[in-house]
Coordinates of N, CA, C and O and ligand atoms in Angstrom, one line a residue:
X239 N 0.9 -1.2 0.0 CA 0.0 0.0 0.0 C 0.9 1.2 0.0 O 1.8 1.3 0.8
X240 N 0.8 2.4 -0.9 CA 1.2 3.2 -0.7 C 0.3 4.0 -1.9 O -0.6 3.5 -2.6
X241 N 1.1 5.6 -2.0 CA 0.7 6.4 -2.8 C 0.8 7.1 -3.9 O 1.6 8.0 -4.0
X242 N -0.1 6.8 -5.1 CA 0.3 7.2 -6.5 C 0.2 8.7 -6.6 O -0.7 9.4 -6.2
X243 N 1.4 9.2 -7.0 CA 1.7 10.6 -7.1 C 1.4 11.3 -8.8 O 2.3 11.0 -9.6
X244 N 0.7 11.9 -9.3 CA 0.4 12.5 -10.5 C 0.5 13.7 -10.5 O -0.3 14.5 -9.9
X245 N 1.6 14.3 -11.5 CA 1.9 15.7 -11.7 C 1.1 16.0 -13.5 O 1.5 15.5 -14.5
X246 N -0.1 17.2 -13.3 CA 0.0 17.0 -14.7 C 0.5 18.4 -15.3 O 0.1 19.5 -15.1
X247 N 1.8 17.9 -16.3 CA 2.1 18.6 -16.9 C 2.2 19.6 -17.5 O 3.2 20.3 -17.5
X248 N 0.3 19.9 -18.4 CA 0.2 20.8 -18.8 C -0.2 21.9 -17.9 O -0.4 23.0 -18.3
X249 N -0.4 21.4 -16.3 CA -0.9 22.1 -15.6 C 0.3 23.3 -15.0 O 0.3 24.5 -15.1
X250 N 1.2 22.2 -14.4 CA 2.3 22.4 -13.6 C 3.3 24.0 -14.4 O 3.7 24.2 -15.5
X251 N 3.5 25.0 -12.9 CA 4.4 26.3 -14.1 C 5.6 26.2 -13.6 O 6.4 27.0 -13.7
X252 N 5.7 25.0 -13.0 CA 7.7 24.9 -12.0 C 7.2 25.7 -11.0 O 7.6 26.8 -11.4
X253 N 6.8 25.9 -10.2 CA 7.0 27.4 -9.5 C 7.7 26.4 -7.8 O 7.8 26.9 -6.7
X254 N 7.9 25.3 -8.1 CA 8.7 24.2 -7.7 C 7.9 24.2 -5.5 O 8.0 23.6 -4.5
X255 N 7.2 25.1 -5.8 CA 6.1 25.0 -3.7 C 6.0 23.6 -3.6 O 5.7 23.3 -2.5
X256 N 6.0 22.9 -4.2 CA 5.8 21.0 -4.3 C 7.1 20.6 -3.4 O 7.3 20.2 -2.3
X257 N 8.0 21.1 -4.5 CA 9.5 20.8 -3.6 C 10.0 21.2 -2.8 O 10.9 20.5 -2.2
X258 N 9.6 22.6 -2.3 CA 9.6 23.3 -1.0 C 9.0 22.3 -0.1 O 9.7 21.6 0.7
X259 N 7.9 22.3 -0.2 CA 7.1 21.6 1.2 C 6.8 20.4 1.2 O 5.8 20.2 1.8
X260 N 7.5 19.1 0.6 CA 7.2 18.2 0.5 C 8.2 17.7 2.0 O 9.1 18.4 2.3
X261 N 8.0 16.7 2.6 CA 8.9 16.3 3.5 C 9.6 15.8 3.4 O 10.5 15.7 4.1
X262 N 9.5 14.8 2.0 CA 10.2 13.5 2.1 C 11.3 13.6 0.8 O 12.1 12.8 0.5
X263 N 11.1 15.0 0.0 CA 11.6 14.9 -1.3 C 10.9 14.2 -2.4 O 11.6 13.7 -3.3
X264 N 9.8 14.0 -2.6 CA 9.3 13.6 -3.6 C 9.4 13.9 -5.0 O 9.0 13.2 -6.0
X265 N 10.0 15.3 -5.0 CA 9.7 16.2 -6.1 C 11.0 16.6 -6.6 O 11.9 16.8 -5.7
X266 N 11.4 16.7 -8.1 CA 12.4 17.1 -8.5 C 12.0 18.5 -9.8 O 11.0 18.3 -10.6
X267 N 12.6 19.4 -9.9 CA 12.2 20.1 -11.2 C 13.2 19.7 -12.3 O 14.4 19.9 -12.3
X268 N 12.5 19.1 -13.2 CA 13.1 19.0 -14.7 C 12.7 19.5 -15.3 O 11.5 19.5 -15.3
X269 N 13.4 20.3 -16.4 CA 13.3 21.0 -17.7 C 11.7 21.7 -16.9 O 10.7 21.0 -17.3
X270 N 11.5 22.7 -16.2 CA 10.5 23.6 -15.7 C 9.3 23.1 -15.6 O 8.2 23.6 -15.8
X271 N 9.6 21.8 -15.1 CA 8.6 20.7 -14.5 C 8.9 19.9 -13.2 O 9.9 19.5 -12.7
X272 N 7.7 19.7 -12.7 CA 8.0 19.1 -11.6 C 7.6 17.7 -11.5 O 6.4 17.4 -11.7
X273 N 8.6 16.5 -11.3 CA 8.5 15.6 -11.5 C 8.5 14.5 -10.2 O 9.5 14.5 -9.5
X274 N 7.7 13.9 -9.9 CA 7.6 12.9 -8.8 C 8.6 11.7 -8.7 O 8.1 10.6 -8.8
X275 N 9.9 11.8 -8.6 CA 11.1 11.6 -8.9 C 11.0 10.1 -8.0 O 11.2 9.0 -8.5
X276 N 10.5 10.4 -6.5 CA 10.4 9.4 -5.2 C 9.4 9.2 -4.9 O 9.4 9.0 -3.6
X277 N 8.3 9.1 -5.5 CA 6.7 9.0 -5.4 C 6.8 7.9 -4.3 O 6.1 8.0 -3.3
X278 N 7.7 6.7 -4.4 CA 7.9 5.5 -3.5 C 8.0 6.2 -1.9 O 7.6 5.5 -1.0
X279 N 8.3 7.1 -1.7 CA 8.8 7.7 -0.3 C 7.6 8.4 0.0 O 7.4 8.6 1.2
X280 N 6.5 8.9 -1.0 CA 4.7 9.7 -0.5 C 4.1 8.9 0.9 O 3.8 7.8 1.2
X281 N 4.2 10.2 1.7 CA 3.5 9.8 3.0 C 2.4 10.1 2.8 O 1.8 9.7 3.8
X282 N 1.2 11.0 1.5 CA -0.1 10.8 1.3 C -0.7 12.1 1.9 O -1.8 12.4 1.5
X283 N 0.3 12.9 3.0 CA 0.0 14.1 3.4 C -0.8 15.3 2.7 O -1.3 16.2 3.4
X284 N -0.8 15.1 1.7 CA -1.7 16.3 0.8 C -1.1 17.7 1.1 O -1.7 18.8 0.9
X285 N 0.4 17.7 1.5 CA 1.0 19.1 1.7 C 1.2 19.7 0.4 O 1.3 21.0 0.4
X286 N 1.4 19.1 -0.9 CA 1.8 19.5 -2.1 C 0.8 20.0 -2.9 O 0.8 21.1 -3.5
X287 N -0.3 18.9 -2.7 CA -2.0 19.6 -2.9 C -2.2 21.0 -2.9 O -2.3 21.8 -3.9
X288 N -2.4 21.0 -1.5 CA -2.1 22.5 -1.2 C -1.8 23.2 -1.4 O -2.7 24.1 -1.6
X289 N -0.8 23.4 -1.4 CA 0.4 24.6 -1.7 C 0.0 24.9 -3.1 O -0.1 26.1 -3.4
X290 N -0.2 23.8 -4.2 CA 0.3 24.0 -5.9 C -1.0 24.8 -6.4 O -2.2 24.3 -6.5
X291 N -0.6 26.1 -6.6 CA -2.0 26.9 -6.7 C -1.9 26.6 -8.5 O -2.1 27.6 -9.1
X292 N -1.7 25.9 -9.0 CA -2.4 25.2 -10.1 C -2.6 23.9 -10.3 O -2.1 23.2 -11.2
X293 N -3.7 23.4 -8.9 CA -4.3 22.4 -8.8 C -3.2 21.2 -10.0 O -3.8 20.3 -10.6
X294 N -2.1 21.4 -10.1 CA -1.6 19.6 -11.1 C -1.2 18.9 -10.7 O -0.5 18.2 -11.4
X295 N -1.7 18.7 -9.3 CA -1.1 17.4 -8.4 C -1.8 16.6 -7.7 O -1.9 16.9 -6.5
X296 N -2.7 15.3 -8.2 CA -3.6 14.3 -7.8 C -2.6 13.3 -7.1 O -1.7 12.8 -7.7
X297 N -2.9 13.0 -5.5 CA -2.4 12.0 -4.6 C -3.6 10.7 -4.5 O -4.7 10.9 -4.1
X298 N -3.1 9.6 -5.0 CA -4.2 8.7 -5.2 C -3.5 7.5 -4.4 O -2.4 7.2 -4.8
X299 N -4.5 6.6 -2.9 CA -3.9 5.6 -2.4 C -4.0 4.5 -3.8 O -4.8 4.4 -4.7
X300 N -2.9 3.6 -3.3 CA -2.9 2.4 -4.2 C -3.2 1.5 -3.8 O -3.2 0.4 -4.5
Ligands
SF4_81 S1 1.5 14.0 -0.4 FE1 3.0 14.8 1.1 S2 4.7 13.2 1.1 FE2 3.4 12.9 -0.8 S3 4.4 14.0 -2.4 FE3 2.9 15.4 -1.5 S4 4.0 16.6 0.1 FE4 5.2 14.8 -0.4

C-alpha cells in the first residue's frame, strides 16, 4: 500500500512550492517541471496539494 503521485504537466508552471514543502523529497524540477522523482517515499500528506496553486497534483492511495 502506498501512494500514486500524479503531476500534470500541462498544468504544472515549476513554481517548484511541491519541492519546498514536501517532507520527504518527492519532487524534483526537470526542464521547468516538476516531477515525482520518489513517489515510493509519498506519506499521502496532501502538503503538495495544497500549496500547488495550479491544482496539477492528484495523490491517489494504491
Ligand atoms: S502528499 Fe506529502 S509526502 Fe506525498 S508528495 Fe505530497 S507533500 Fe510529499
Amino acid at each position: 500500500m502506498g501512494w500514486d503521485v500524479t503531476v500534470d504537466l500541462d498544468k504544472c508552471t515549476g513554481d517548484a512550492e511541491c519541492v519546498d514543502v514536501c517532507p520527504v523529497e518527492v519532487y524534483e524540477i526537470q526542464n521547468g517541471k516538476a516531477h515525482a522523482v520518489n513517489a515510493e517515499e509519498c506519506l499521502g500528506c496532501e502538503s503538495c496539494v495544497e500549496v500547488c496553486e495550479a491544482g496539477a497534483i492528484t495523490i491517489t492511495e494504491n
